[in-house]
PDB file of C-alpha atoms and ligand atoms in Angstrom:
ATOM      1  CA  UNK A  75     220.603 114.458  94.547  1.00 80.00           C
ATOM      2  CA  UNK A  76     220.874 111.170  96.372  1.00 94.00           C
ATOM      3  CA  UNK A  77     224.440 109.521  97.668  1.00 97.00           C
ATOM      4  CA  UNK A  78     224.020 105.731  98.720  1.00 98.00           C
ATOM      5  CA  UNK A  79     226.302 103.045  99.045  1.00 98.00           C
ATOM      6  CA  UNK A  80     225.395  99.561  98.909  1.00 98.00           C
ATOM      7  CA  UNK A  81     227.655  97.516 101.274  1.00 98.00           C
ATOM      8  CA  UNK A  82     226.740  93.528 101.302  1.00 97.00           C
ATOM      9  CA  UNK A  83     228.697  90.179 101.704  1.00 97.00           C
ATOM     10  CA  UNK A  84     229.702  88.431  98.792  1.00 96.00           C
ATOM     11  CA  UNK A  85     226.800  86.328  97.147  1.00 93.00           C
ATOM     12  CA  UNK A  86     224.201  88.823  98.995  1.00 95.00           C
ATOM     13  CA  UNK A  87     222.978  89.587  95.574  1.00 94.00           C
ATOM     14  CA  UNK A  88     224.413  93.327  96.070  1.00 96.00           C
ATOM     15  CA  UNK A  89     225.279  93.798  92.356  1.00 96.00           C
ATOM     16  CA  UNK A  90     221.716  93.137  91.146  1.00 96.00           C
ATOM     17  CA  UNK A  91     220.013  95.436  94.104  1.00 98.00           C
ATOM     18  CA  UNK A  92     222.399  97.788  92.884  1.00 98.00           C
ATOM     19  CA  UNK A  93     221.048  97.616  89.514  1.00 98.00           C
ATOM     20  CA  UNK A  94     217.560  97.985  90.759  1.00 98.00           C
ATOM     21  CA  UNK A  95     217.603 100.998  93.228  1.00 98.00           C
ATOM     22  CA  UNK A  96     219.870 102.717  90.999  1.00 98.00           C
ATOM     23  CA  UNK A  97     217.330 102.910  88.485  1.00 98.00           C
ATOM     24  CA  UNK A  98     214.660 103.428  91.155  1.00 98.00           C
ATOM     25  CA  UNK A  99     216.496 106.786  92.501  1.00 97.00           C
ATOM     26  CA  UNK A 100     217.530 108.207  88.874  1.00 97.00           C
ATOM     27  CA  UNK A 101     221.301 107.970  89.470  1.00 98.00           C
ATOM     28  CA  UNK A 102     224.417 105.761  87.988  1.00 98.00           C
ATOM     29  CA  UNK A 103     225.508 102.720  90.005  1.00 98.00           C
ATOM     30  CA  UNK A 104     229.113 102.466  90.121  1.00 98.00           C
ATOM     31  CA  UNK A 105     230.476  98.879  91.067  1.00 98.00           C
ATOM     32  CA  UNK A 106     234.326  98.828  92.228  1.00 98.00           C
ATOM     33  CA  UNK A 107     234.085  94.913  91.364  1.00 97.00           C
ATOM     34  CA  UNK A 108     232.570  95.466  87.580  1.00 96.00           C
ATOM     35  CA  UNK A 109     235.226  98.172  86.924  1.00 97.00           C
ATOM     36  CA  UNK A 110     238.151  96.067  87.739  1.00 97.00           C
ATOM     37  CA  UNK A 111     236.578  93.266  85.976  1.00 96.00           C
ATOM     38  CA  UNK A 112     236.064  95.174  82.482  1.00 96.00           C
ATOM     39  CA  UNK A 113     239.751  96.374  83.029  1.00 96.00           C
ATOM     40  CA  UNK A 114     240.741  92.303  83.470  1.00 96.00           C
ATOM     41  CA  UNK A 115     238.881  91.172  80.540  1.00 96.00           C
ATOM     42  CA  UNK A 116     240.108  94.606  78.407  1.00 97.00           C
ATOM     43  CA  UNK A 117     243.626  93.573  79.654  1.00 97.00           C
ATOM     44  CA  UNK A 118     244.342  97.370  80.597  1.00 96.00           C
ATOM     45  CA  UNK A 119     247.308  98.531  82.620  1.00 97.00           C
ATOM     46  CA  UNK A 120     245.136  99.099  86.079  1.00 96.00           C
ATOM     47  CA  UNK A 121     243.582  95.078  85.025  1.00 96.00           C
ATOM     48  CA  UNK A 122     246.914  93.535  85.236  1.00 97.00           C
ATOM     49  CA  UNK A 123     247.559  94.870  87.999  1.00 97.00           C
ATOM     50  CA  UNK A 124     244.169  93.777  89.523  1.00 97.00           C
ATOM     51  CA  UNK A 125     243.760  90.862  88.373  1.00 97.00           C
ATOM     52  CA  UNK A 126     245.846  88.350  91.217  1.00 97.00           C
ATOM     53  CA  UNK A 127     243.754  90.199  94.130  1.00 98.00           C
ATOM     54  CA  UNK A 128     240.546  89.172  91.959  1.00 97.00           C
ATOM     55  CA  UNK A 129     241.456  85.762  91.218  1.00 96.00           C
ATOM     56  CA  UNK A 130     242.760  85.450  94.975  1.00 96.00           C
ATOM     57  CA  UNK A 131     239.747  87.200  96.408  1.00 96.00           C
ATOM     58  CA  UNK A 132     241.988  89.584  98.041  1.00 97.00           C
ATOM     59  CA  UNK A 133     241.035  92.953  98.231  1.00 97.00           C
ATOM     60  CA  UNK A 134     242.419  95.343  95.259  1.00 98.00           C
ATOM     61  CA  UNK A 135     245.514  97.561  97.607  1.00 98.00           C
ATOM     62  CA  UNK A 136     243.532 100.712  98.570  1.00 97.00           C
ATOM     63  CA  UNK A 137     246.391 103.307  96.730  1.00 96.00           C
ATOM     64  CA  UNK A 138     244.776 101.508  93.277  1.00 97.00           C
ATOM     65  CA  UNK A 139     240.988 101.374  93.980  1.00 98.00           C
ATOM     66  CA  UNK A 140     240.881 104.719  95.603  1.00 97.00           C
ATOM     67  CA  UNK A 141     242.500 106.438  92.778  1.00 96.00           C
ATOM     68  CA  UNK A 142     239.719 104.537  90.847  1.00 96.00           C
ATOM     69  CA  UNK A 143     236.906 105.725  92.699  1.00 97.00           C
ATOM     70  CA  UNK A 144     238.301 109.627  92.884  1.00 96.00           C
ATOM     71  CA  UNK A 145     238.347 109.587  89.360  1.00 95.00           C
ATOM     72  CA  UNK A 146     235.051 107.898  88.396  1.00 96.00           C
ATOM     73  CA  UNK A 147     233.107 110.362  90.961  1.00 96.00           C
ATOM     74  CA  UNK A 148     234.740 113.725  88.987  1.00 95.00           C
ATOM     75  CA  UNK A 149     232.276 111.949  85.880  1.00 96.00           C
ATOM     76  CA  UNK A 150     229.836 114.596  85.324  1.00 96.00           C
ATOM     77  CA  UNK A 151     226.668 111.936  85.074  1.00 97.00           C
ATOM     78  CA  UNK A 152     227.693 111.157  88.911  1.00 97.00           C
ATOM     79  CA  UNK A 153     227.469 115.021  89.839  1.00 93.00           C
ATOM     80  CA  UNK A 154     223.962 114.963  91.106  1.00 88.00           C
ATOM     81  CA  UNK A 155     223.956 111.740  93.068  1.00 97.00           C
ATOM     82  CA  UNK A 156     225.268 107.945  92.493  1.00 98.00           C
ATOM     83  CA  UNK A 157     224.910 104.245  93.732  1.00 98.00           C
ATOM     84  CA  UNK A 158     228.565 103.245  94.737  1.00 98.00           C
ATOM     85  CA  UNK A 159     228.200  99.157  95.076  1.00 98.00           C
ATOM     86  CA  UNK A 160     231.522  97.757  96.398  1.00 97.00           C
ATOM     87  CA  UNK A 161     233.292 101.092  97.900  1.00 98.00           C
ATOM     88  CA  UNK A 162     234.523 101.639 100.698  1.00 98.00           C
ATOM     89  CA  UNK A 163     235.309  98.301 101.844  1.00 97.00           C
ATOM     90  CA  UNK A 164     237.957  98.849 104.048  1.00 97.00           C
ATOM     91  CA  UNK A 165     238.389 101.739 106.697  1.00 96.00           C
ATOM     92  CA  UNK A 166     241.376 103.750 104.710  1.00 97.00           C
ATOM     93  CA  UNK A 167     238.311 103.569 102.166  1.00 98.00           C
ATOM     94  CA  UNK A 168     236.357 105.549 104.155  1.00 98.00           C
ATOM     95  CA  UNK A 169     238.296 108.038 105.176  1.00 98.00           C
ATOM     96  CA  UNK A 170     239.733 108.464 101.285  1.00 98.00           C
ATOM     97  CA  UNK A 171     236.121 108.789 100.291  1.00 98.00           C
ATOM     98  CA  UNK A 172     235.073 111.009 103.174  1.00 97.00           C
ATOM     99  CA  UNK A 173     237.804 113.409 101.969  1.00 97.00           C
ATOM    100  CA  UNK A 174     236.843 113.017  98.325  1.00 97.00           C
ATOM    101  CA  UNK A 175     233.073 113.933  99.251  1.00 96.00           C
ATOM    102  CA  UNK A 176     234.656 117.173 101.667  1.00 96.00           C
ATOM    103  CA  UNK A 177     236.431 118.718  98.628  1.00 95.00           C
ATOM    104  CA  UNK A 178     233.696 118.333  96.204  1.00 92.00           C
ATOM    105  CA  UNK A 179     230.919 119.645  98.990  1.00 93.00           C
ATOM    106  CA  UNK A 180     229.132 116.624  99.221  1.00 94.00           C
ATOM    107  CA  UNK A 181     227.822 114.236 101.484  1.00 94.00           C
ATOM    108  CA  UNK A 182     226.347 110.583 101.637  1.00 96.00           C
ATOM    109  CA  UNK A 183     222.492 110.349 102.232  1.00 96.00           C
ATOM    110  CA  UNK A 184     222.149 106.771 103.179  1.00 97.00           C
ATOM    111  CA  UNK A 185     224.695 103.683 103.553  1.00 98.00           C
ATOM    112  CA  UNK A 186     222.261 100.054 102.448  1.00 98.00           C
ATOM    113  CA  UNK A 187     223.615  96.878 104.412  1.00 98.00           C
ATOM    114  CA  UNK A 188     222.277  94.084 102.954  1.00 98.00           C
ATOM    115  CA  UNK A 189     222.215  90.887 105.596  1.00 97.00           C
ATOM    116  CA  UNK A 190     222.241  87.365 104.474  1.00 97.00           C
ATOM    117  CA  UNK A 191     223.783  84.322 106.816  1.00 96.00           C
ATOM    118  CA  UNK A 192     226.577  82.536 105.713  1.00 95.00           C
ATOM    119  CA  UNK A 193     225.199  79.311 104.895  1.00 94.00           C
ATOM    120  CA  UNK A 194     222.906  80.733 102.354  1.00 95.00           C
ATOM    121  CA  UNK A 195     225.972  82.772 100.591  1.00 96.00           C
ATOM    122  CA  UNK A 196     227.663  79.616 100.204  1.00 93.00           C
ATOM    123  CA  UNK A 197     225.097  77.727  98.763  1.00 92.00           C
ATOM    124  CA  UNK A 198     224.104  80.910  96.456  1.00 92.00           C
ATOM    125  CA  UNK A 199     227.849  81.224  95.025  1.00 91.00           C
ATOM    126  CA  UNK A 200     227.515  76.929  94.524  1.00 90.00           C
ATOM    127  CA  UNK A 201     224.535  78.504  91.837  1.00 90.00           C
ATOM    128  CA  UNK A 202     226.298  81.704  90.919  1.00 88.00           C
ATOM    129  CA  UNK A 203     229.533  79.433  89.975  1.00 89.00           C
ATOM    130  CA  UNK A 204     227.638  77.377  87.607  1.00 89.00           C
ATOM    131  CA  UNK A 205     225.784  80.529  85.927  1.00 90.00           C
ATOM    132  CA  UNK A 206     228.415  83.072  85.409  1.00 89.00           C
ATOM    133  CA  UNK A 207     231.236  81.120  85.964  1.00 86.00           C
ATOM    134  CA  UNK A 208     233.272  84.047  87.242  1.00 86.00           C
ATOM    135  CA  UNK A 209     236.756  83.194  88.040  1.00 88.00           C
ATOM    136  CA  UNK A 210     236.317  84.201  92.497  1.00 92.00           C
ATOM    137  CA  UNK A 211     233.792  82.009  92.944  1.00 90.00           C
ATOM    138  CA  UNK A 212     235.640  78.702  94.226  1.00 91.00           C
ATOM    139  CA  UNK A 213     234.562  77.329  97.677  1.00 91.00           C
ATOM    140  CA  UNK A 214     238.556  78.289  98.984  1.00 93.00           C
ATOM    141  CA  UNK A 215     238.654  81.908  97.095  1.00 95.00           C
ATOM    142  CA  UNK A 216     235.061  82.559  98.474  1.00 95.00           C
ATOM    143  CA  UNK A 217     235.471  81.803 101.507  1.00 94.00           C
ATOM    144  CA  UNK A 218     238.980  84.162 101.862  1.00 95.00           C
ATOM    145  CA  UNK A 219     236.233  86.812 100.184  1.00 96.00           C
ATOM    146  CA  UNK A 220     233.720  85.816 103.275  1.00 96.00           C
ATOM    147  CA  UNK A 221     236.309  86.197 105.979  1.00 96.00           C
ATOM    148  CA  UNK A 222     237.524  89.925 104.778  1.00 96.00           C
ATOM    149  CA  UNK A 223     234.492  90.976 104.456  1.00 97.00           C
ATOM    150  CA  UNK A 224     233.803  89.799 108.545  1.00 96.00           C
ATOM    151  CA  UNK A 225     237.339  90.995 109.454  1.00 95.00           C
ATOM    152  CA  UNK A 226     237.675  94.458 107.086  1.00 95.00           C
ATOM    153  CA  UNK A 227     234.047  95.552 105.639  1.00 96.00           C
ATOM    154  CA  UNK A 228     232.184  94.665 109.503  1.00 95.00           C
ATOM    155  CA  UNK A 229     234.321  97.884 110.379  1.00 97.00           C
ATOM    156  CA  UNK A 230     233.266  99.938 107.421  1.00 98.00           C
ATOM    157  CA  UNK A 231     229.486  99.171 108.258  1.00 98.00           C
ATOM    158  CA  UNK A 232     230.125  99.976 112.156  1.00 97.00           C
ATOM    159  CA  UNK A 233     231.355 103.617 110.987  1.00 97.00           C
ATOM    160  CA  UNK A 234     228.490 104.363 109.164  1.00 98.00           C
ATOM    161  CA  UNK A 235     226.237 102.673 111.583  1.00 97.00           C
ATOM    162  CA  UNK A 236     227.922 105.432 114.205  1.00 97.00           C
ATOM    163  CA  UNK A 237     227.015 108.263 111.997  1.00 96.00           C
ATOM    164  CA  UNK A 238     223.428 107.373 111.517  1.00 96.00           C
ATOM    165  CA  UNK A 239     223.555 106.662 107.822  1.00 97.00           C
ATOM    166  CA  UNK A 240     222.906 102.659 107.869  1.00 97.00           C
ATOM    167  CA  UNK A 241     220.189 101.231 106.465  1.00 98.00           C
ATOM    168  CA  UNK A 242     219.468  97.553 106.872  1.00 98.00           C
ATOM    169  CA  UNK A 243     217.951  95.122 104.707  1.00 98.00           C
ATOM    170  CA  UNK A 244     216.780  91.467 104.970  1.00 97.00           C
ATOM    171  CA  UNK A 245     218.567  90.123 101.788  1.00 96.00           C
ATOM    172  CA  UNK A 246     216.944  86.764 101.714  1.00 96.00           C
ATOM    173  CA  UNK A 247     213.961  85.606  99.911  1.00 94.00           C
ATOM    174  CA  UNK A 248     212.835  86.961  96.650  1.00 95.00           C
ATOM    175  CA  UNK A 249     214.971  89.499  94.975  1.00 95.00           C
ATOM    176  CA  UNK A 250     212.201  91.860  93.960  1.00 97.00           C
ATOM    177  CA  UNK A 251     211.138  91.785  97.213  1.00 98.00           C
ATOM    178  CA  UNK A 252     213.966  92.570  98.578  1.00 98.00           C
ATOM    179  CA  UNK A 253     214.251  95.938  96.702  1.00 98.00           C
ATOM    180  CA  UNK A 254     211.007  96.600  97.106  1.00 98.00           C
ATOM    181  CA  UNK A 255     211.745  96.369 100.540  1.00 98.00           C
ATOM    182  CA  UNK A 256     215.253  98.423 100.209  1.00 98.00           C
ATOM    183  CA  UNK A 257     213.505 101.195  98.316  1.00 98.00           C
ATOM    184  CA  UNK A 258     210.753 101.339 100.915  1.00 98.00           C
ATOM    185  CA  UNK A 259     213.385 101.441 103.495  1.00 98.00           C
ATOM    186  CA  UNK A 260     215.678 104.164 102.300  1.00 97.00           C
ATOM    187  CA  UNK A 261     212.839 106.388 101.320  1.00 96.00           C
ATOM    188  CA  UNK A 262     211.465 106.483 104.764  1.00 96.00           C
ATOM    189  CA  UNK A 263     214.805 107.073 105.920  1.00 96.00           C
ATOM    190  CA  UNK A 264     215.741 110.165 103.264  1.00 94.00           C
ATOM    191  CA  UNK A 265     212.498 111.410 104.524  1.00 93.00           C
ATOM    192  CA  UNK A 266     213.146 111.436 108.215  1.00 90.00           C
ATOM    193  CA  UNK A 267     216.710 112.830 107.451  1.00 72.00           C
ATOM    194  CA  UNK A 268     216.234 114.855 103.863  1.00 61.00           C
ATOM    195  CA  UNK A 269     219.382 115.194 101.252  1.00 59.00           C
ATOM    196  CA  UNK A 270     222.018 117.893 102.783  1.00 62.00           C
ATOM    197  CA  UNK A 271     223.066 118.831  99.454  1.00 56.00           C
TER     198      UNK A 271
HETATM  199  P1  LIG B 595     231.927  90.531  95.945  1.00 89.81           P
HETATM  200  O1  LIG B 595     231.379  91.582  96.818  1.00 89.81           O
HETATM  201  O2  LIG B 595     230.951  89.442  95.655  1.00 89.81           O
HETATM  202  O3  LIG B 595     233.247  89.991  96.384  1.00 89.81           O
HETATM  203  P2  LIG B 595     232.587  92.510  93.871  1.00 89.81           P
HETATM  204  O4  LIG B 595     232.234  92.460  92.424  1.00 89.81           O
HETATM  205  O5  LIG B 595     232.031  93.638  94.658  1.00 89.81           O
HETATM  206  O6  LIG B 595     232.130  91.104  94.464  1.00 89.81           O
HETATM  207  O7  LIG B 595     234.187  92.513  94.020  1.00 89.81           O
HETATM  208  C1  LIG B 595     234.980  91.553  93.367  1.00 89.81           C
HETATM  209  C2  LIG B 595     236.451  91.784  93.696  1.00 89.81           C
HETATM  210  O8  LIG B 595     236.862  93.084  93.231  1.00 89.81           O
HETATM  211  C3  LIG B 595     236.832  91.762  95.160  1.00 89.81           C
HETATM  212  O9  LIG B 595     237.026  90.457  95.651  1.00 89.81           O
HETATM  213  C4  LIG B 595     238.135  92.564  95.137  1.00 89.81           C
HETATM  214  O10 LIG B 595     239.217  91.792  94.658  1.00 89.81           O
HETATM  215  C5  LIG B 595     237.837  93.647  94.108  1.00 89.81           C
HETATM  216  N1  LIG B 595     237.252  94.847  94.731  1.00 89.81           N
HETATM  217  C6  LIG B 595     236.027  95.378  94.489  1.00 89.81           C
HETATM  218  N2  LIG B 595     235.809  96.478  95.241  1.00 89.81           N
HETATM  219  C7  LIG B 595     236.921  96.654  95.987  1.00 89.81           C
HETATM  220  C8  LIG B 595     237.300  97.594  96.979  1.00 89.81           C
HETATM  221  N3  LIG B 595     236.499  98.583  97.359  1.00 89.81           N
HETATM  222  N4  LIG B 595     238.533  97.452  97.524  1.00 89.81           N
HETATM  223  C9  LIG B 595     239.363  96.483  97.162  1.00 89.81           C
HETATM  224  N5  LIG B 595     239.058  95.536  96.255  1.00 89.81           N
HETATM  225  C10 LIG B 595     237.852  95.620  95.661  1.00 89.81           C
END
């Protein structure tokens, strides 16, 4: 029964410690980013209409990714707890997922921040670009993808920061580290404050 959210800059490595600590605490990991990139590649109705913000490195409008995210979390494997890696990014976000949580009885356990400075994103996408090739990672559309998450997802991390929930983790230096580190880090924290429900 555990409820995290994994909020991180682009290039923090968020998808991959999503991966990890998902399979650490039993539960799915749902990545707003993946979805709407297996909807591009499937050309499906919902990836043609995504597919500009991606390519732009604009964020998806909130009316599509919310509806999105309400209907992934009424999944029965995401019932007893979930990893959502991407979501909320932007303040409407919040309050759309605060109000999906309410009606379903639930609540979030932990929010995971992962920090990394600037510099080292940039020079990390450089890599990423050449591995994956994925079509956002351009020095101009990462850098629009830098500045909303400064602008829009720095507000997103205050809120949760105001309830109590955030969790914050060094995300440089070696990535099993780092989730050893996470795990370590949320675990103390569920223990101080255990799962509500
Ligand atoms: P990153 O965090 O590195 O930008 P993601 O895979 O999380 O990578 O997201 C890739 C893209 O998917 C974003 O630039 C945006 O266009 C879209 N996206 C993902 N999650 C959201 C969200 N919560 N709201 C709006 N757009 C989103």
């Amino acid at each position: 029964m555990t409820r995290l959210l994994i909020i991180g800059p682009p290039g923090s490595g968020k998808g991959t410690q999503a991966e990890h600590l998902a399979r650490h605490f039993n539960v799915p990991a749902v990545s707003t980013g993946d979805i709407f990139r297996s909807n591009v590649s499937r050309e499906t109705e919902l990836g043609r209409q995504a597919a500009g913000y991606l390519d732009g490195g604009s964020f998806v409008p909130d009316h599509l990714t919310n509806a999105l995210v309400r209907d992934r979390l009424q999944d029965t494997d995401v019932r007893s707890g979930f990893l959502l890696d991407g979501y909320p990014r932007t303040p409407p976000q919040v309050a759309e997922l605060d109000s999906m949580l309410a009606e379903q009885g639930r609540v979030l356990d932990a929010v995971i921040e992962l920090l990394a400075p600037d510099a080292e994103l940039e020079q990390r996408m450089h890599r990423r670009a050449q591995e994956q090739g994925r079509s956002d990672d351009t020095e101009e559309v990462f850098r629009r993808r830098l500045e909303l998450y400064h602008t829009e997802t720095h507000e997103v991390v205050s809120a949760y920061a105001g309830r109590g929930l955030l969790v914050s983790v060094d995300g440089t230096g070696d990535p099993g580290e780092i989730t050893a580190q996470a795990i370590a880090a949320v675990e103390k924290f569920l223990a101080s404050f255990p799962p509500r429900t």
